[in-house]
Amino acid sequence: MKTVIMAGGKGTRISSIANDIPKPMIQIEGKPVLEHELECLRDQGFTDIILTVSHLGNVIMDYFGDGTKISPATGKPFGVHIEYYFEEKPLGNAGALFKIKDKLDSDFLLLNADSVFHVDFNRFVDFHREHRGLVTLFTHPNSHPYDSGLIITDQNGAVSQWLTKEDNRPRYYRNRVNAGLHVINPDALNLSGIDADQVGTAGENGKILKVDLDRQILKPLAGTGKMFCYDSPEYVKDMGTPERYASVCADYKAGRILEKNLKHKQKAIFLDRDGTINKYVGFLRNIDEFELTDGAADAVRTINRSGYLAIVVTNQPVVARGEVSFEELEEIHNKMETLLGKEGAYLDAIYFCPHHPDRGYEGERPDLKFDCECRKPKPGMLLKAAKDFNIDLAKSWMVGDGENDVKAGQNAGCQTALIGSKDYGQTVTVSSLKDFADRYLKQEEVL
Ligand SMILES: [Zn+2]
């Protein structure tokens, strides 16, 4: 599979760090960012590279050549095959794709060299092939969803809405942001209706026709069922400002970029919902009753910075009882993500069990009334998450306020923390989620 890397950005905001070199050549630990990215791709078998360059692109071309040269940083060959498209005049971030269209005859990876990433690309591509869409976006939660563009999907995982920063957003929404990595089928370019011959030429108004990837190619695919998103907790960060660059360098030194690659075993904090993240009100049926517990956002933020994944696992028999629909439950979870997001905290995933074993109640949904494998204290949700995210359960924790939580954690082989005072054989006892995060995470790993 070919990989196209857009390496033409000007990067003015970061010019205080590097004025005379293009942004992808900025170094992290003595090696250009772009070289880190090419190594990541090469090591996973993606060696057929097309770089689109413009501003100071000759610096990139001189350094990498056709990919057979020896790297000045490592003393070893780059080990990839590189072709270039040099933009004489600015074509917008996707204009070059139309100029190299004849080289793109099947699905390709399209990556942005302005961000730093370490991703299991084969896993991403497998997802794309399974879903048979024209485009798959790499999406993730971030610590500032309130001022980020948002991706909203339908029940099949197809993108239904693409909201930019400026668009009106729903009151409650899932924290899901486009990370700028894509698998694209060339038909998506054809569907855009853009005439390759016109790109870069003056239109009727005298303006040069440029192409914006998000606005002209991707956003119009929302709602067509042809674009999917791939949610991943792997490391993808923009380094567009001096502060972000500094934080990326610190992450690199600490090994955090590499370790988040899903090829490596992950560790998670599994979180119960009611009574742990939100205040306990019995069966929560009304979204207005959902309020975070004191310090919950603070605790989740600590988890986010600790290197653990934050994964909710919750029994919601209210669905089987017919008291809350799947749509209402989703809205409640959107409220949870929105409230956490306002405080810079995010969840990597939410798993819920909608089942209940006992039949015979008025209004119940018989299809959900059975003895399932996911209802805590069974470990089904934790085992599913472990499979989805390659989690080492023995290095993970289950935190909750009930016996079911402790037992589910034990049944999955995790360490366990009980919020409360009873003894169910838990590893540790704490007074709140925040107490757990303060005592067992902060000292261990802090940014
Ligand atoms: Zn279940």
Coordinates of C-alpha atoms and ligand atoms in Angstrom, one line a residue:
M1 CA 0.0 0.0 0.0
K2 CA 1.3 3.5 -0.9
T3 CA 1.7 6.1 1.7
V4 CA 1.3 9.8 0.9
I5 CA 2.7 12.2 3.4
M6 CA 1.8 15.8 3.2
A7 CA 5.0 17.6 4.1
G8 CA 4.4 21.0 2.6
G9 CA 3.1 23.0 5.6
K10 CA 4.7 26.2 6.4
G11 CA 4.5 26.0 10.2
T12 CA 4.6 29.7 11.0
R13 CA 3.5 29.2 14.6
I14 CA 6.5 27.1 15.3
S15 CA 9.0 29.4 13.5
S16 CA 10.5 30.5 16.8
I17 CA 12.1 27.0 17.0
A18 CA 13.0 26.5 13.4
N19 CA 12.9 29.3 10.9
D20 CA 15.0 28.0 8.0
I21 CA 13.9 24.4 8.0
P22 CA 10.5 22.9 7.0
K23 CA 8.4 21.7 9.9
P24 CA 8.8 18.0 9.2
M25 CA 12.6 18.4 9.6
I26 CA 12.4 19.7 13.1
Q27 CA 14.3 17.3 15.3
I28 CA 13.2 15.2 18.2
E29 CA 16.2 13.7 20.0
G30 CA 18.6 14.4 17.1
K31 CA 16.3 13.0 14.4
P32 CA 13.8 14.8 12.1
V33 CA 10.2 14.2 12.9
L34 CA 9.7 12.9 9.4
E35 CA 12.4 10.4 9.8
H36 CA 10.8 9.0 13.0
E37 CA 7.6 8.7 11.0
L38 CA 9.2 7.0 8.0
E39 CA 10.9 4.5 10.4
C40 CA 7.5 3.7 12.0
L41 CA 6.0 3.1 8.6
R42 CA 9.0 1.1 7.2
D43 CA 9.1 -1.2 10.3
Q44 CA 5.4 -2.1 9.5
G45 CA 6.0 -2.8 5.8
F46 CA 4.9 0.6 4.4
T47 CA 7.9 1.4 2.3
D48 CA 6.3 2.9 -0.8
I49 CA 6.2 6.6 0.0
I50 CA 5.1 9.7 -1.8
L51 CA 6.1 13.0 -0.2
T52 CA 4.3 16.2 -1.3
V53 CA 6.6 19.1 -0.5
S54 CA 6.6 22.8 -1.1
H55 CA 8.0 25.5 1.2
L56 CA 11.7 24.6 1.7
G57 CA 11.0 21.2 0.2
N58 CA 14.5 21.0 -1.2
V59 CA 15.8 20.5 2.4
I60 CA 13.6 17.4 2.7
M61 CA 14.6 16.1 -0.7
D62 CA 18.3 16.6 0.0
Y63 CA 18.1 14.8 3.3
F64 CA 16.1 11.7 2.3
G65 CA 16.8 11.5 -1.5
D66 CA 15.0 8.5 -2.9
G67 CA 15.1 6.7 0.4
T68 CA 18.1 4.5 -0.5
K69 CA 20.6 6.9 1.2
I70 CA 22.3 6.5 4.5
S71 CA 20.6 8.5 7.3
P72 CA 23.0 11.0 8.9
A73 CA 21.1 10.5 12.1
T74 CA 21.3 6.7 12.4
G75 CA 24.1 5.8 10.0
K76 CA 21.8 3.2 8.4
P77 CA 19.8 3.3 5.1
F78 CA 16.4 4.9 5.4
G79 CA 15.1 1.7 3.8
V80 CA 12.1 3.2 2.0
H81 CA 11.3 4.2 -1.6
I82 CA 10.4 7.8 -1.9
E83 CA 8.9 9.8 -4.7
Y84 CA 8.2 13.5 -4.5
Y85 CA 5.7 15.9 -5.7
F86 CA 7.0 19.5 -5.5
E87 CA 4.4 22.2 -5.4
E88 CA 5.6 25.2 -7.2
K89 CA 2.7 27.2 -6.1
P90 CA 0.4 26.5 -3.1
L91 CA -2.4 24.1 -4.1
G92 CA -4.1 23.7 -0.8
N93 CA -3.3 20.7 1.4
A94 CA -4.9 18.2 -1.0
G95 CA -4.3 19.8 -4.4
A96 CA -1.2 17.6 -4.9
L97 CA -3.3 14.5 -4.6
F98 CA -4.9 15.4 -7.9
K99 CA -1.6 16.0 -9.5
I100 CA -0.3 12.5 -8.5
K101 CA -3.7 10.8 -9.2
D102 CA -2.2 8.4 -11.8
K103 CA 0.0 6.9 -9.1
L104 CA -2.9 6.3 -6.8
D105 CA -4.6 3.2 -8.1
S106 CA -5.9 1.7 -4.9
D107 CA -6.4 2.4 -1.2
F108 CA -3.6 4.6 0.2
L109 CA -2.5 6.0 3.5
L110 CA -2.6 9.8 3.7
L111 CA -0.7 11.3 6.6
N112 CA 0.1 14.7 7.8
A113 CA 3.8 15.3 8.6
D114 CA 2.9 18.1 11.0
S115 CA 1.9 15.7 13.7
V116 CA 3.9 13.1 15.6
F117 CA 2.5 9.6 15.6
H118 CA 3.2 6.0 16.4
V119 CA 0.4 3.9 15.2
D120 CA -0.2 0.2 14.3
F121 CA -1.0 0.9 10.7
N122 CA -1.8 -2.6 9.7
R123 CA -4.5 -2.7 12.3
F124 CA -5.9 0.6 10.9
V125 CA -5.8 -0.7 7.4
D126 CA -7.5 -4.0 8.4
F127 CA -10.3 -2.0 9.9
H128 CA -10.7 0.0 6.7
R129 CA -10.9 -3.1 4.6
E130 CA -13.5 -4.8 6.9
H131 CA -15.8 -1.8 6.7
R132 CA -15.4 -1.4 3.0
G133 CA -15.7 2.4 3.0
L134 CA -14.0 4.9 0.7
V135 CA -12.4 6.7 3.6
T136 CA -11.4 5.7 7.1
L137 CA -10.5 8.5 9.5
F138 CA -8.3 7.9 12.5
T139 CA -10.1 9.4 15.4
H140 CA -9.4 9.8 19.1
P141 CA -10.6 11.6 22.2
N142 CA -8.7 14.7 23.2
S143 CA -8.4 17.0 26.3
H144 CA -10.1 20.0 24.7
P145 CA -13.1 18.6 22.7
Y146 CA -15.1 21.8 23.4
D147 CA -12.9 23.8 21.0
S148 CA -12.1 20.9 18.5
G149 CA -14.0 19.8 15.4
L150 CA -16.1 16.7 16.2
I151 CA -16.9 13.5 14.3
I152 CA -20.3 12.0 14.9
T153 CA -21.2 8.5 13.7
D154 CA -24.3 6.4 13.2
Q155 CA -24.9 3.0 14.7
N156 CA -22.8 1.3 12.0
G157 CA -19.8 3.5 12.8
A158 CA -20.2 5.5 9.6
V159 CA -19.6 9.2 9.9
S160 CA -22.9 11.0 9.9
Q161 CA -21.8 14.5 10.8
W162 CA -18.6 16.4 10.5
L163 CA -18.6 19.4 12.7
T164 CA -15.9 22.0 12.5
K165 CA -14.9 24.1 15.5
E166 CA -17.2 26.8 14.3
D167 CA -20.3 24.7 13.7
N168 CA -23.1 24.5 16.3
R169 CA -22.7 21.4 18.3
P170 CA -25.2 19.3 20.2
R171 CA -25.5 20.0 23.9
Y172 CA -23.9 16.6 24.7
Y173 CA -21.5 14.9 22.4
R174 CA -19.0 12.1 22.2
N175 CA -15.4 13.2 22.5
R176 CA -14.2 12.1 19.1
V177 CA -11.7 14.2 17.1
N178 CA -10.2 13.7 13.7
A179 CA -6.4 13.1 14.1
G180 CA -5.4 13.7 10.5
L181 CA -4.4 10.2 9.5
H182 CA -6.5 8.5 6.8
V183 CA -6.9 5.5 4.6
I184 CA -8.4 6.7 1.3
N185 CA -9.7 5.0 -1.8
P186 CA -8.9 7.1 -5.0
D187 CA -12.6 7.0 -5.8
A188 CA -13.1 9.5 -3.0
L189 CA -11.1 12.0 -5.1
N190 CA -13.2 11.3 -8.1
L191 CA -16.4 11.7 -6.1
S192 CA -15.3 15.2 -5.1
G193 CA -16.0 16.4 -8.6
I194 CA -12.8 18.3 -8.7
D195 CA -11.1 18.5 -12.1
A196 CA -7.5 17.6 -11.7
D197 CA -6.5 19.7 -14.7
Q198 CA -8.1 22.8 -13.1
V199 CA -6.2 22.4 -9.8
G200 CA -3.5 25.1 -9.6
T201 CA -4.9 27.1 -12.5
A202 CA -6.6 30.5 -12.3
G203 CA -10.4 30.2 -12.1
E204 CA -12.9 32.7 -13.6
N205 CA -12.4 35.0 -10.7
G206 CA -8.6 35.0 -11.3
K207 CA -8.0 33.0 -8.1
I208 CA -5.8 29.9 -8.2
L209 CA -8.0 26.8 -7.6
K210 CA -6.8 25.1 -4.4
V211 CA -8.1 22.0 -2.7
D212 CA -8.8 21.6 1.0
L213 CA -8.9 18.0 2.1
D214 CA -11.3 18.3 5.0
R215 CA -13.8 20.8 3.5
Q216 CA -13.9 19.6 -0.1
I217 CA -13.1 15.9 0.0
L218 CA -13.9 14.4 3.4
K219 CA -16.7 16.5 4.9
P220 CA -19.0 15.9 1.9
L221 CA -18.8 12.2 2.6
A222 CA -20.4 12.5 6.0
G223 CA -23.9 11.0 5.9
T224 CA -23.2 8.9 2.7
G225 CA -22.3 5.7 4.6
K226 CA -19.0 5.7 2.7
M227 CA -16.7 7.1 5.5
F228 CA -15.9 5.4 8.8
C229 CA -13.9 6.3 11.8
Y230 CA -11.4 4.2 13.6
D231 CA -11.2 5.0 17.2
S232 CA -7.8 4.5 18.7
P233 CA -5.9 5.6 21.9
E234 CA -2.5 5.6 20.1
Y235 CA -0.3 8.6 20.1
V236 CA -1.0 11.3 17.5
K237 CA -0.2 14.8 18.4
D238 CA 0.2 18.0 16.6
M239 CA 3.5 19.8 17.3
G240 CA 2.4 23.1 15.8
T241 CA 3.3 25.4 18.7
P242 CA 6.5 25.7 20.8
E243 CA 4.6 24.4 23.8
R244 CA 3.2 21.4 22.0
Y245 CA 6.6 20.7 20.5
A246 CA 8.1 20.7 24.0
S247 CA 5.5 18.3 25.3
V248 CA 6.0 15.9 22.3
C249 CA 9.7 15.9 23.0
A250 CA 9.1 15.1 26.7
D251 CA 6.7 12.3 25.7
Y252 CA 9.3 10.9 23.3
K253 CA 12.0 10.9 25.9
A254 CA 9.7 9.1 28.4
G255 CA 8.9 6.4 25.8
R256 CA 5.2 7.4 25.8
I257 CA 4.9 7.8 22.0
L258 CA 6.1 4.2 21.3
E259 CA 4.3 2.5 24.2
K260 CA 0.9 3.7 23.1
N261 CA 1.2 1.8 19.8
L262 CA -1.4 -1.0 20.1
K263 CA 1.2 -3.6 19.0
H264 CA 2.5 -3.2 22.5
K265 CA 0.6 -4.4 25.6
Q266 CA -1.5 -1.6 27.2
K267 CA -2.6 -1.2 30.7
A268 CA -6.0 0.2 31.7
I269 CA -8.0 1.6 34.6
F270 CA -11.4 0.0 34.3
L271 CA -14.0 2.3 35.8
D272 CA -17.4 1.6 37.1
R273 CA -19.9 4.3 36.2
D274 CA -22.7 4.9 38.8
G275 CA -21.3 5.8 42.2
T276 CA -17.7 6.0 40.8
I277 CA -17.8 8.6 38.0
N278 CA -21.2 10.0 38.6
K279 CA -23.2 10.4 41.8
Y280 CA -25.2 7.4 42.8
V281 CA -28.9 7.9 42.4
G282 CA -30.1 4.3 42.2
F283 CA -31.1 3.3 38.7
L284 CA -30.3 6.3 36.6
R285 CA -33.1 6.8 34.1
N286 CA -33.2 10.5 33.7
I287 CA -30.2 12.3 32.1
D288 CA -30.7 15.3 34.3
E289 CA -29.8 13.1 37.3
F290 CA -26.4 12.5 35.9
E291 CA -23.8 14.5 37.8
L292 CA -20.1 13.8 38.1
T293 CA -18.8 12.8 41.6
D294 CA -16.5 15.3 43.2
G295 CA -13.0 15.0 41.8
A296 CA -14.0 12.5 39.1
A297 CA -12.8 14.7 36.2
D298 CA -9.6 15.4 38.1
A299 CA -9.1 11.7 38.6
V300 CA -9.8 10.8 34.9
R301 CA -7.3 13.5 33.9
T302 CA -4.7 11.9 36.1
I303 CA -5.4 8.5 34.5
N304 CA -5.1 10.1 31.0
R305 CA -1.6 11.5 32.0
S306 CA -0.5 8.3 33.6
G307 CA -0.2 6.1 30.5
Y308 CA -3.2 4.0 31.5
L309 CA -6.3 3.8 29.3
A310 CA -9.5 5.0 31.0
I311 CA -12.2 2.5 30.2
V312 CA -15.7 2.6 31.6
V313 CA -17.4 -0.8 32.2
T314 CA -21.0 -0.5 33.5
N315 CA -24.0 -2.7 34.1
Q316 CA -27.1 -1.0 32.7
P317 CA -30.0 -3.4 33.3
V318 CA -32.3 -0.3 32.9
V319 CA -32.1 -1.1 29.2
A320 CA -33.4 -4.7 29.6
R321 CA -36.0 -3.4 32.0
G322 CA -37.3 -1.1 29.3
E323 CA -36.6 2.0 31.3
V324 CA -33.9 3.5 29.2
S325 CA -33.5 3.0 25.4
F326 CA -30.1 2.5 23.7
E327 CA -30.4 6.0 22.3
E328 CA -31.1 7.5 25.8
L329 CA -28.2 5.6 27.2
E330 CA -26.0 6.9 24.5
E331 CA -27.1 10.4 25.3
I332 CA -26.3 9.9 29.0
H333 CA -22.9 8.7 28.0
N334 CA -22.5 11.7 25.7
K335 CA -23.3 13.9 28.8
M336 CA -20.6 12.0 30.8
E337 CA -18.0 12.7 28.0
T338 CA -19.1 16.3 27.6
L339 CA -18.8 17.0 31.4
L340 CA -15.4 15.3 31.6
G341 CA -14.2 17.0 28.4
K342 CA -15.0 20.5 29.8
E343 CA -12.4 19.7 32.5
G344 CA -9.8 18.3 30.1
A345 CA -10.5 14.6 30.9
Y346 CA -11.5 11.9 28.4
L347 CA -12.4 8.2 28.3
D348 CA -10.8 5.9 25.9
A349 CA -13.8 3.6 25.6
I350 CA -17.1 2.8 27.2
Y351 CA -18.5 -0.7 27.5
F352 CA -22.0 -1.4 28.9
C353 CA -24.0 -4.5 29.6
P354 CA -27.7 -3.9 28.7
H355 CA -28.8 -7.3 29.9
H356 CA -30.5 -8.7 33.0
P357 CA -31.1 -12.4 33.8
D358 CA -34.5 -12.3 35.5
R359 CA -37.6 -12.3 33.3
G360 CA -41.2 -11.4 34.0
Y361 CA -41.4 -7.7 34.6
E362 CA -43.8 -5.3 32.9
G363 CA -42.3 -3.3 30.1
E364 CA -39.1 -5.3 29.9
R365 CA -37.3 -6.2 26.7
P366 CA -37.4 -10.0 26.5
D367 CA -34.5 -10.0 23.9
L368 CA -32.2 -8.6 26.6
K369 CA -33.4 -10.8 29.4
F370 CA -30.8 -13.6 29.6
D371 CA -27.8 -14.7 31.5
C372 CA -25.1 -12.9 29.5
E373 CA -21.4 -13.1 29.8
C374 CA -20.9 -9.3 30.2
R375 CA -22.8 -8.4 33.3
K376 CA -20.4 -7.8 36.2
P377 CA -19.3 -9.7 38.3
K378 CA -18.6 -11.7 35.1
P379 CA -15.5 -10.3 33.4
G380 CA -16.9 -10.2 29.8
M381 CA -16.6 -6.4 29.3
L382 CA -13.0 -6.4 30.6
L383 CA -12.1 -9.3 28.4
K384 CA -13.6 -7.7 25.4
A385 CA -11.7 -4.4 26.1
A386 CA -8.5 -6.4 26.6
K387 CA -8.9 -7.9 23.2
D388 CA -9.9 -4.6 21.5
F389 CA -7.0 -2.7 23.0
N390 CA -4.3 -5.4 23.6
I391 CA -4.5 -4.9 27.4
D392 CA -2.4 -6.7 29.9
L393 CA -5.0 -7.4 32.6
A394 CA -2.6 -8.2 35.3
K395 CA -1.2 -4.7 35.0
S396 CA -4.6 -3.1 35.0
W397 CA -7.0 -2.0 37.7
M398 CA -10.8 -2.3 38.2
V399 CA -12.2 0.6 40.3
G400 CA -15.7 0.7 41.6
D401 CA -18.0 1.0 44.6
G402 CA -19.6 -2.4 44.6
E403 CA -18.9 -6.1 45.2
N404 CA -19.7 -6.7 41.5
D405 CA -16.9 -4.4 40.5
V406 CA -14.3 -6.1 42.7
K407 CA -15.4 -9.6 41.6
A408 CA -15.4 -8.6 37.9
G409 CA -11.9 -7.2 38.3
Q410 CA -10.7 -10.4 40.1
N411 CA -12.4 -12.6 37.6
A412 CA -10.5 -10.8 34.8
G413 CA -7.2 -11.0 36.7
C414 CA -6.9 -7.3 37.5
Q415 CA -5.9 -5.5 40.6
T416 CA -9.0 -4.0 42.3
A417 CA -9.9 -0.9 44.2
L418 CA -13.1 -0.6 46.2
I419 CA -14.6 2.8 46.9
G420 CA -16.2 2.2 50.3
S421 CA -15.4 0.3 53.5
K422 CA -16.5 -3.3 53.0
D423 CA -14.1 -6.1 52.4
Y424 CA -14.6 -8.1 49.2
G425 CA -11.0 -9.1 49.0
Q426 CA -10.0 -6.0 47.0
T427 CA -6.4 -5.1 46.5
V428 CA -6.9 -1.6 48.0
T429 CA -9.7 0.4 49.6
V430 CA -10.2 4.1 48.8
S431 CA -12.7 6.8 49.6
S432 CA -13.3 8.0 46.0
L433 CA -12.0 7.7 42.5
K434 CA -9.9 10.8 43.1
D435 CA -8.5 9.2 46.2
F436 CA -7.5 6.2 44.1
A437 CA -5.9 8.3 41.4
D438 CA -4.0 10.5 43.9
R439 CA -2.7 7.6 45.9
Y440 CA -2.0 5.0 43.3
L441 CA -1.3 6.8 40.1
K442 CA 0.3 10.2 40.7
Q443 CA 3.5 9.1 42.2
E444 CA 4.0 6.4 39.6
E445 CA 4.0 8.4 36.4
V446 CA 3.5 12.2 36.0
L447 CA 4.0 14.3 32.8
Ligands
ZN1 ZN -24.5 -8.4 29.4

